[in-house]
Coordinates of C-alpha atoms in Angstrom, one line a residue:
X1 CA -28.3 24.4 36.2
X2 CA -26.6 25.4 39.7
X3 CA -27.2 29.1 40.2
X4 CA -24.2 31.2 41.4
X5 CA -24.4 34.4 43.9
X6 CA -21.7 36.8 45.3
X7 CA -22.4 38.0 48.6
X8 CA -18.9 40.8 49.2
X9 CA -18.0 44.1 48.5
X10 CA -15.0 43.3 46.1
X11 CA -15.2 45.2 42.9
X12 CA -12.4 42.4 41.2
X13 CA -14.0 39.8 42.0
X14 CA -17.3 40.8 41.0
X15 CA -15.5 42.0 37.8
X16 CA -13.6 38.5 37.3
X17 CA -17.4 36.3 37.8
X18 CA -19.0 38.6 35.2
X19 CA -16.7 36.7 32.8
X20 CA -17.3 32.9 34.3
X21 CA -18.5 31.4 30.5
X22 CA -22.1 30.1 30.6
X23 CA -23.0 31.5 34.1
X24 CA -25.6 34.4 35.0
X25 CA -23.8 35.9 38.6
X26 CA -25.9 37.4 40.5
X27 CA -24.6 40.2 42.7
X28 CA -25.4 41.3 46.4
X29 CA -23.9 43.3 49.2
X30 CA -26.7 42.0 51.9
X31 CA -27.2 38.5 53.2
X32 CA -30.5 38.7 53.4
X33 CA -30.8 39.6 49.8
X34 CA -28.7 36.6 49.1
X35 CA -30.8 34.1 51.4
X36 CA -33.5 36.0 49.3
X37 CA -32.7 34.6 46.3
X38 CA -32.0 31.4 47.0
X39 CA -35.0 30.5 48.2
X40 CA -37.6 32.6 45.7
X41 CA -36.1 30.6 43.2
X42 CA -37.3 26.6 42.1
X43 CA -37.7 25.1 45.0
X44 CA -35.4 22.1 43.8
X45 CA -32.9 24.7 42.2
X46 CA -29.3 24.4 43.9
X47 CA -27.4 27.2 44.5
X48 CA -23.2 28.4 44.9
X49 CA -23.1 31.3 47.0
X50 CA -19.3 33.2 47.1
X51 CA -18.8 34.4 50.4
X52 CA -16.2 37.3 50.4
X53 CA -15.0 37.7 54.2
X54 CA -15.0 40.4 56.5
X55 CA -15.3 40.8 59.8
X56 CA -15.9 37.0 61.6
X57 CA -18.7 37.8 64.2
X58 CA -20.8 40.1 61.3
X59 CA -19.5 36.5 58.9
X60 CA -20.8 34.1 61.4
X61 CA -24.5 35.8 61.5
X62 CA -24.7 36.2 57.8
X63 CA -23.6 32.6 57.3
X64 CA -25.9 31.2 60.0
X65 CA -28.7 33.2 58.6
X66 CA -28.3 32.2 54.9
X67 CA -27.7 28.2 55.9
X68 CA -30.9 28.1 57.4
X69 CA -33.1 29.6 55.2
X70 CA -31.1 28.2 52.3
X71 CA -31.4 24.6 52.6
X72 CA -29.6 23.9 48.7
X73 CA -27.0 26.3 49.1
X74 CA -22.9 25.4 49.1
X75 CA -20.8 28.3 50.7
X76 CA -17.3 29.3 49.8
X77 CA -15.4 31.2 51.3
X78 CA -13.3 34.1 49.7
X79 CA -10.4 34.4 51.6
X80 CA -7.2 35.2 52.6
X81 CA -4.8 32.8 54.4
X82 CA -7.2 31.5 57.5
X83 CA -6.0 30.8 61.1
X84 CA -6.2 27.4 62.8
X85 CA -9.2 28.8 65.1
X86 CA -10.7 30.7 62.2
X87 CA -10.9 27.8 60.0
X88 CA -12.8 25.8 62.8
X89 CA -15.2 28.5 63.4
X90 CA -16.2 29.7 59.7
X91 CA -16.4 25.4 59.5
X92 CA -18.7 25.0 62.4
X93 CA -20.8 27.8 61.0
X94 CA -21.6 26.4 57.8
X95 CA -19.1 26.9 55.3
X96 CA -18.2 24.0 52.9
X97 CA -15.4 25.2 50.9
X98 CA -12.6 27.7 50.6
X99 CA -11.2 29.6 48.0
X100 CA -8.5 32.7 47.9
X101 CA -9.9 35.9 47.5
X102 CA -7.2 36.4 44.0
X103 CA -8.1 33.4 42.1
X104 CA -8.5 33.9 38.3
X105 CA -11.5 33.6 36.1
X106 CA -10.2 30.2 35.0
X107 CA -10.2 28.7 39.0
X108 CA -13.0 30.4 39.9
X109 CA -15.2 28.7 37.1
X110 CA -13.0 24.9 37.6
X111 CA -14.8 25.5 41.2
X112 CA -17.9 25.8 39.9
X113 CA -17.6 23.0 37.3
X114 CA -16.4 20.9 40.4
X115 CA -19.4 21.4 42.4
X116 CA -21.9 21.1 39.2
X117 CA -20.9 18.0 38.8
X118 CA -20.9 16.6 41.7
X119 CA -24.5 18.1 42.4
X120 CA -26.7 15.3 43.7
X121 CA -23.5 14.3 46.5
X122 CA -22.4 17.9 47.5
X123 CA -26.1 19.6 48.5
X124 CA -28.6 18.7 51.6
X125 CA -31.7 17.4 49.7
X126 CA -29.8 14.8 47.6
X127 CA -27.1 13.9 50.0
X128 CA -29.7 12.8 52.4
X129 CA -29.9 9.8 50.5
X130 CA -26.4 8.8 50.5
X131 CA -26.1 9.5 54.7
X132 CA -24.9 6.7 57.1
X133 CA -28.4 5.0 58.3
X134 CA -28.5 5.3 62.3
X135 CA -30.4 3.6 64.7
X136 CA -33.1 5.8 66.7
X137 CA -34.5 3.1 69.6
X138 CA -38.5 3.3 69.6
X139 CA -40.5 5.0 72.1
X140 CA -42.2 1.8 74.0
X141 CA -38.5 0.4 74.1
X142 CA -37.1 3.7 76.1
X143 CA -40.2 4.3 78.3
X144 CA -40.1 0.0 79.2
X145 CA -36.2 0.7 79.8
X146 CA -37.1 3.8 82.3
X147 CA -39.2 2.2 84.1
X148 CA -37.4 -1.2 84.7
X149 CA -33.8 -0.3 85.7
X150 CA -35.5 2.6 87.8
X151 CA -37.4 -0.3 89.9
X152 CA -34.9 -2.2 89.8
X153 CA -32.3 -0.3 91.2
X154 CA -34.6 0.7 93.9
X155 CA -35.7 -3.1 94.3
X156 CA -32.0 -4.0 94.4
X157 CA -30.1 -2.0 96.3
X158 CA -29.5 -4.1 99.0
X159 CA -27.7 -6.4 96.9
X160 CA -25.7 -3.5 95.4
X161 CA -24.9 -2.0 99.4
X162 CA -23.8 -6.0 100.0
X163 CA -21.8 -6.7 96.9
X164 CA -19.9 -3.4 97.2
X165 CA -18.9 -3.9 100.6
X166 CA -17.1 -7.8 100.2
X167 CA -15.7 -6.1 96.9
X168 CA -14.3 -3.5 99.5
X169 CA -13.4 -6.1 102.0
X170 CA -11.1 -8.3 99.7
X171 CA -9.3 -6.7 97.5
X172 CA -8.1 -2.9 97.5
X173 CA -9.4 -0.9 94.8
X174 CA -12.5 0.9 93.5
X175 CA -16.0 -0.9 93.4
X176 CA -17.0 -0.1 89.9
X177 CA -15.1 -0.7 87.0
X178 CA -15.4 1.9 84.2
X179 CA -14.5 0.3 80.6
X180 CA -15.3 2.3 77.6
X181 CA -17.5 -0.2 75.1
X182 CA -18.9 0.7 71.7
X183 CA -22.6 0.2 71.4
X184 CA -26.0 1.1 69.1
X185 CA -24.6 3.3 66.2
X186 CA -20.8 2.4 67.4
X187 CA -21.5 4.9 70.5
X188 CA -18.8 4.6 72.8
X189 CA -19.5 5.2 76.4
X190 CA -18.5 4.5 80.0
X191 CA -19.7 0.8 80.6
X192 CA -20.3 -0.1 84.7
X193 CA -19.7 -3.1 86.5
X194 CA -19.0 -4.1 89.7
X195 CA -15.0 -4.7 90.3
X196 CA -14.6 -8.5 89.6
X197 CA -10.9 -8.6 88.7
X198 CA -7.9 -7.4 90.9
X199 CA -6.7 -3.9 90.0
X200 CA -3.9 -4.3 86.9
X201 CA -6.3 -6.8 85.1
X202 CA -6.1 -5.3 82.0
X203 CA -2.2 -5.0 81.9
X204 CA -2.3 -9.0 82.1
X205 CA -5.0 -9.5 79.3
X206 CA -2.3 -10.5 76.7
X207 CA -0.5 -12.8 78.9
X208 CA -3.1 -14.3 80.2
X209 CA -4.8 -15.1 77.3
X210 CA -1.5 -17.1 75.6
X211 CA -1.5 -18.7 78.6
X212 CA -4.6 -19.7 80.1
X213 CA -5.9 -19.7 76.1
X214 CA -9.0 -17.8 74.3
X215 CA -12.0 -19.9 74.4
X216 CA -13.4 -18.4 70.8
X217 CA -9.9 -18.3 69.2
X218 CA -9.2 -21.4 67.2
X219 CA -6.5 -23.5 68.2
X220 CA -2.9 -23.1 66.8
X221 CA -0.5 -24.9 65.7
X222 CA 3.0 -24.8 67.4
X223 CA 4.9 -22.4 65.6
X224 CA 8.0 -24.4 64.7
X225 CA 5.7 -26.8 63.2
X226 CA 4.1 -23.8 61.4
X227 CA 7.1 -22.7 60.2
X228 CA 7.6 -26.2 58.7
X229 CA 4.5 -26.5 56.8
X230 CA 4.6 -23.2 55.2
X231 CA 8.5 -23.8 53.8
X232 CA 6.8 -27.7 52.6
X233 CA 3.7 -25.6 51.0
X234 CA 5.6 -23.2 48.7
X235 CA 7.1 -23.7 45.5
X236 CA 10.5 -22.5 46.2
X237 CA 12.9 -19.9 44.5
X238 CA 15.5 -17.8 45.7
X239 CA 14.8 -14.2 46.8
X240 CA 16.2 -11.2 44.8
X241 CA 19.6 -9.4 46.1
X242 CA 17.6 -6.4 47.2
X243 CA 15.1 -8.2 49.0
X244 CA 17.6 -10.9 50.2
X245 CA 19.1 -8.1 52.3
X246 CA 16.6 -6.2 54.0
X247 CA 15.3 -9.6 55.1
X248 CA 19.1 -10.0 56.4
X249 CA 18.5 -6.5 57.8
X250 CA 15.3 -7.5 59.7
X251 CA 17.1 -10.5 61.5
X252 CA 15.5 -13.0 58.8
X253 CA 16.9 -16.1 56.9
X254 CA 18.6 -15.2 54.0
X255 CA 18.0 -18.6 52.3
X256 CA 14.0 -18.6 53.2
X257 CA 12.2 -18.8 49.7
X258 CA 8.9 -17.7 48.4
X259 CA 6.5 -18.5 45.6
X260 CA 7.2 -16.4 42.0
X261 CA 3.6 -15.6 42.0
X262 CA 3.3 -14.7 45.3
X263 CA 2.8 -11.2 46.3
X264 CA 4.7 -10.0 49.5
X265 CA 3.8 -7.4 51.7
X266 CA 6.7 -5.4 52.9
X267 CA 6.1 -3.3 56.5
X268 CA 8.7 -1.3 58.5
X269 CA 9.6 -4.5 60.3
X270 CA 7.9 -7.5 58.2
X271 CA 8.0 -8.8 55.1
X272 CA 4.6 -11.1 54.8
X273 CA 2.7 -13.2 52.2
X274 CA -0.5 -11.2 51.0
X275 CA -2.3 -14.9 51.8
X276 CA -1.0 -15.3 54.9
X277 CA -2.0 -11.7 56.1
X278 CA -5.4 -12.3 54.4
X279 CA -5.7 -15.6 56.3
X280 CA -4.6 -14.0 59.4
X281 CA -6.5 -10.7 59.3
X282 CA -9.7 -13.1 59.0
X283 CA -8.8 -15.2 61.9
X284 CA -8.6 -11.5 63.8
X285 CA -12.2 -11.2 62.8
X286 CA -13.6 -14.4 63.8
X287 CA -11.9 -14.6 66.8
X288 CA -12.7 -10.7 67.9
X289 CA -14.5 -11.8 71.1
X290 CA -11.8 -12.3 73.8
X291 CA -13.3 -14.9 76.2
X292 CA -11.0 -16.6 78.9
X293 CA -11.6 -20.0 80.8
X294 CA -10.7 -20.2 84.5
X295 CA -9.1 -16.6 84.3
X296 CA -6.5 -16.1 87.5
X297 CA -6.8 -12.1 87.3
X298 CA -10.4 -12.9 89.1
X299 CA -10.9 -12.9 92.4
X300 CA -12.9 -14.7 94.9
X301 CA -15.6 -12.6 95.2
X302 CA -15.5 -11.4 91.8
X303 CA -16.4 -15.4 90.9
X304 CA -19.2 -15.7 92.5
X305 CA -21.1 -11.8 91.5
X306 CA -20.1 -13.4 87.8
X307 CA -21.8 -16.8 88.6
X308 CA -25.0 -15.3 89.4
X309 CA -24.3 -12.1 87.2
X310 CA -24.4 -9.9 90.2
X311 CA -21.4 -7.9 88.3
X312 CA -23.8 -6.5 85.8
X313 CA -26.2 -4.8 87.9
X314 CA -24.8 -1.3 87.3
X315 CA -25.3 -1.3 84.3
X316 CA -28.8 -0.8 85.3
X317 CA -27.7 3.2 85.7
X318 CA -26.2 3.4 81.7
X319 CA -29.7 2.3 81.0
X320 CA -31.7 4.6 82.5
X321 CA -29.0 7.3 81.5
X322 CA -29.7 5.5 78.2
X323 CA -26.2 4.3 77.2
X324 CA -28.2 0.8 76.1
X325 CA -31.1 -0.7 76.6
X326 CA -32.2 -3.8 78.9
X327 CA -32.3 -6.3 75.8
X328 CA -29.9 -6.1 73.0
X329 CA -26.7 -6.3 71.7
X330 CA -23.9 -6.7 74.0
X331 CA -21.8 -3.6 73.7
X332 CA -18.5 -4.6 73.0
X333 CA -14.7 -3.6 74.1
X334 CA -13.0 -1.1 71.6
X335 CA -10.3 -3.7 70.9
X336 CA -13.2 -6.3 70.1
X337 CA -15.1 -3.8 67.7
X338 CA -12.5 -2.6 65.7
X339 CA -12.2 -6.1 64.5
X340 CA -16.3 -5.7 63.3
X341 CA -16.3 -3.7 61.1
X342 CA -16.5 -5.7 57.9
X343 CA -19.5 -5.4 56.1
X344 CA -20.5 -9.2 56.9
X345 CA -20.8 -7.8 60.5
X346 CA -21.5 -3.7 60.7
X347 CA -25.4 -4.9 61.4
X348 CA -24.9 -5.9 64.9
X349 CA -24.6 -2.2 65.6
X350 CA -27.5 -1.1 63.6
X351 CA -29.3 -2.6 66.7
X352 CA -30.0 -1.4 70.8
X353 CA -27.1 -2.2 72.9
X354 CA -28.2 -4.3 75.9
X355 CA -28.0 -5.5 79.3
X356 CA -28.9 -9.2 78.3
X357 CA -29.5 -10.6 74.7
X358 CA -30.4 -13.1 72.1
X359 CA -26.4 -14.6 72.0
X360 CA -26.6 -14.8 76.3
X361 CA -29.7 -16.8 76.7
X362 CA -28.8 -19.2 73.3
X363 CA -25.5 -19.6 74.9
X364 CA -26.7 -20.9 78.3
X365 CA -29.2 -23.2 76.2
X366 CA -25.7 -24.6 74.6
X367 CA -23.3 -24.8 77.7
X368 CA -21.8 -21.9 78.0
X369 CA -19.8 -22.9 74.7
X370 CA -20.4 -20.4 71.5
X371 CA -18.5 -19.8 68.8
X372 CA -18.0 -16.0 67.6
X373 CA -19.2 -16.7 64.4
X374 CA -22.3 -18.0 66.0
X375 CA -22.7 -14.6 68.3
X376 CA -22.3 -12.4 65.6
X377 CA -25.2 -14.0 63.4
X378 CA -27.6 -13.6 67.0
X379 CA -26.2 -10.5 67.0
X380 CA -27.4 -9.4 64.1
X381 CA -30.7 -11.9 63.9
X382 CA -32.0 -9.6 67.0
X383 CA -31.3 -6.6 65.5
X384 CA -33.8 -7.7 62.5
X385 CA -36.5 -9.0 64.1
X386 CA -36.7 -7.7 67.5
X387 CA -40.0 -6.6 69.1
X388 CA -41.7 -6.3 72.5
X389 CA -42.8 -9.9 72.8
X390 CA -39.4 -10.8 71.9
X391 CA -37.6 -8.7 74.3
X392 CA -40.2 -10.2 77.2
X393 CA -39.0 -13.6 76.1
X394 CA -35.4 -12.7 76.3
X395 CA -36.1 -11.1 79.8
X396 CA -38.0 -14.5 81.2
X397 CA -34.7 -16.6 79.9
X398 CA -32.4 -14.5 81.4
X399 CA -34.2 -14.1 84.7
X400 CA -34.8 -18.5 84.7
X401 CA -31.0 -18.6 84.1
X402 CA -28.9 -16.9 87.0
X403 CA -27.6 -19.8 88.8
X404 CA -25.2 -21.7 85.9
X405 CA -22.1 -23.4 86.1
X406 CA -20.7 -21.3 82.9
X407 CA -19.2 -18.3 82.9
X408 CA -21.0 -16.6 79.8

């Protein structure tokens, strides 16, 4: 059974937990007595400490003190009506819950039912076990990491002093390009390279892309032809009056008809299929790498620092800040790794994010041409079984493959 403390001054509420049914309170006007008897106790014994607040600095030692001797202890807070700031800093210190300093005998005992029986979720030692897993990279992988980008950008930086001055020379704009990427653990950071595109690149992505096409994204059909296929596929009836409107409303045809069994999804602006959003929400996820052949927004010299991967070589300074690593997963755009999150995919992250990787060197072996699906599975592959020999292996590939005729 959770035990129960009071830690306050407040002769009501003392009086009101004397009567909580089933409960032995017990009672102390000292936070060290309180910390005291939470931890002379069982040592697996849990433990609901009532916190009855008074002034916030004197509040913020107490609290401090008690959560770190107490590891099984679950603070609330007897309170009146908290400010904005004071709810963030009573937070930050270590309270879990709140409470007003009036509640009845009856709420005061439906919060301690609450938290009993929710024991093994709510406290430290047993919610350890239900915590997010998160990648720490191993020692031999950050020291190899140190060491290599240090020499090489010492070794390099001729190559960096040359490829920043054409960068300068052609097109106006700054050298490096800062793009925030999610990597190991979905950290998200500022990514470097060396300015390949002209300056309003990324306000052209989605125009570029319909036009110049994705080269992961399947191909579609035309849409009239879409359109088409879809009226063909369904077994027709006619759409209620209510419906029938706001389609009307939303600048749709009134006499387009649906399946009876179908279930629609109705937005602020769309009325959809539940299949067809299925269908298309999956297409989202295996298309989530945006890739794009013979791309105008790049410019001359930016083509040829891409051929020979020239473009990459800062990030040589996120990995001896230790942003990534020199093998591993590539870290990916934000608009690209919102669209992994599925469970099928999560893994890639539970992995180092790298300079080069398992997905580059297989795709130079095919081409240039990969499909995401494919990616994802090396991806994921490398964050299972990498290792030092592995890595070297990676690093041997990658160094063999510079010149190429694919963009990858």
């Amino acid at each position: 059974m959770i035990g129960v403390v009071y830690l306050g001054n407040n002769t009501e509420t003392e009086e009101r937990l004397k009567y909580i049914p089933g409960r032995l309170v017990q009672f102390t006007k000292n936070y060290k007595d309180a910390a005291s008897i939470c931890v002379s106790h069982v040592r697996n014994e849990h433990f609901i400490l009532f916190f009855e607040q008074n002034v916030r600095n004197e509040d913020i030692t107490a609290i401090t003190y008690i959560k770190k001797k107490c590891r099984g202890v679950y603070i609330i807070l007897l309170t009146h009506e908290l400010t904005k700031e004071d709810r963030e800093v009573y937070q930050k210190c270590g309270i879990n819950d709140t409470i007003g300093v009036g509640a009845s005998v009856t709420e005061l005992n439906k919060k301690i039912q609450f938290i009993s029986d929710r024991e093994g979720m709510l406290f430290d030692e047993q919610s350890a076990k239900h915590k997010i897993l998160k990648f720490k990279i191993p020692i031999w992988k950050r020291l190899f990491d140190i060491v290599f980008s240090a020499l090489g950008i010492i070794i390099l930086s001729p190559v960096f002093i040359l490829t920043a001055i054409a960068i300068r020379l052609e097109s106006k704009g700054p050298i490096l390009f800062k793009s925030k990427r999610v990597g190991t653990n979905y950290t998200i950071f500022d990514f470097l390279k060396f300015r390949s595109m002209y300056v309003d690149a990324e306000s052209k992505l989605k125009q570029v892309a319909k036009e110049s096409g994705n080269q992961y994204a399947e191909t579609e059909k035309d849409e009239e032809e879409k359109k088409e296929e879809d009226l063909k596929a369904v077994i027709t009836a006619p759409l209620g009056d209510e419906a029938e409107m706001m389609m009307m409303d939303m600048g749709m045809e009134s006499d387009m008809m649906i399946s009876d069994d179908e279930v629609m999804l109705v937005g602020d602006d769309y009325v959809v299929a539940e299949s067809d959003f299925n269908k298309e929400k999956k297409e989202d996820i295996n298309n989530a790498f945006v890739k794009i052949e013979n791309d105008p927004r790049v410019t001359k010299v930016g083509k040829f620092i891409r051929k020979y991967s020239i473009d990459e070589l800062p990030q040589l300074f996120n990995i001896l800040k230790g942003d990534m690593s020199i093998v591993g997963n590539r870290p990916l755009p934000l608009y690209e790794a919102e669209k992994l999150t599925a469970d099928a995919s999560i893994d890639r992250f539970m992995a180092p994010a790298g300079l080069t990787g398992l997905w580059q060197v297989e795709e130079r072996g095919k081409g240039g041409m990969m499909s995401a699906e494919e990616r994802k599975q090396l991806d994921i592959t490398y964050g299972q079984t990498y290792n030092f020999m592995l890595d070297m292996k990676i690093i041997f590939r990658t160094l063999t493959a510079f010149i190429q005729k694919e963009n990858v």
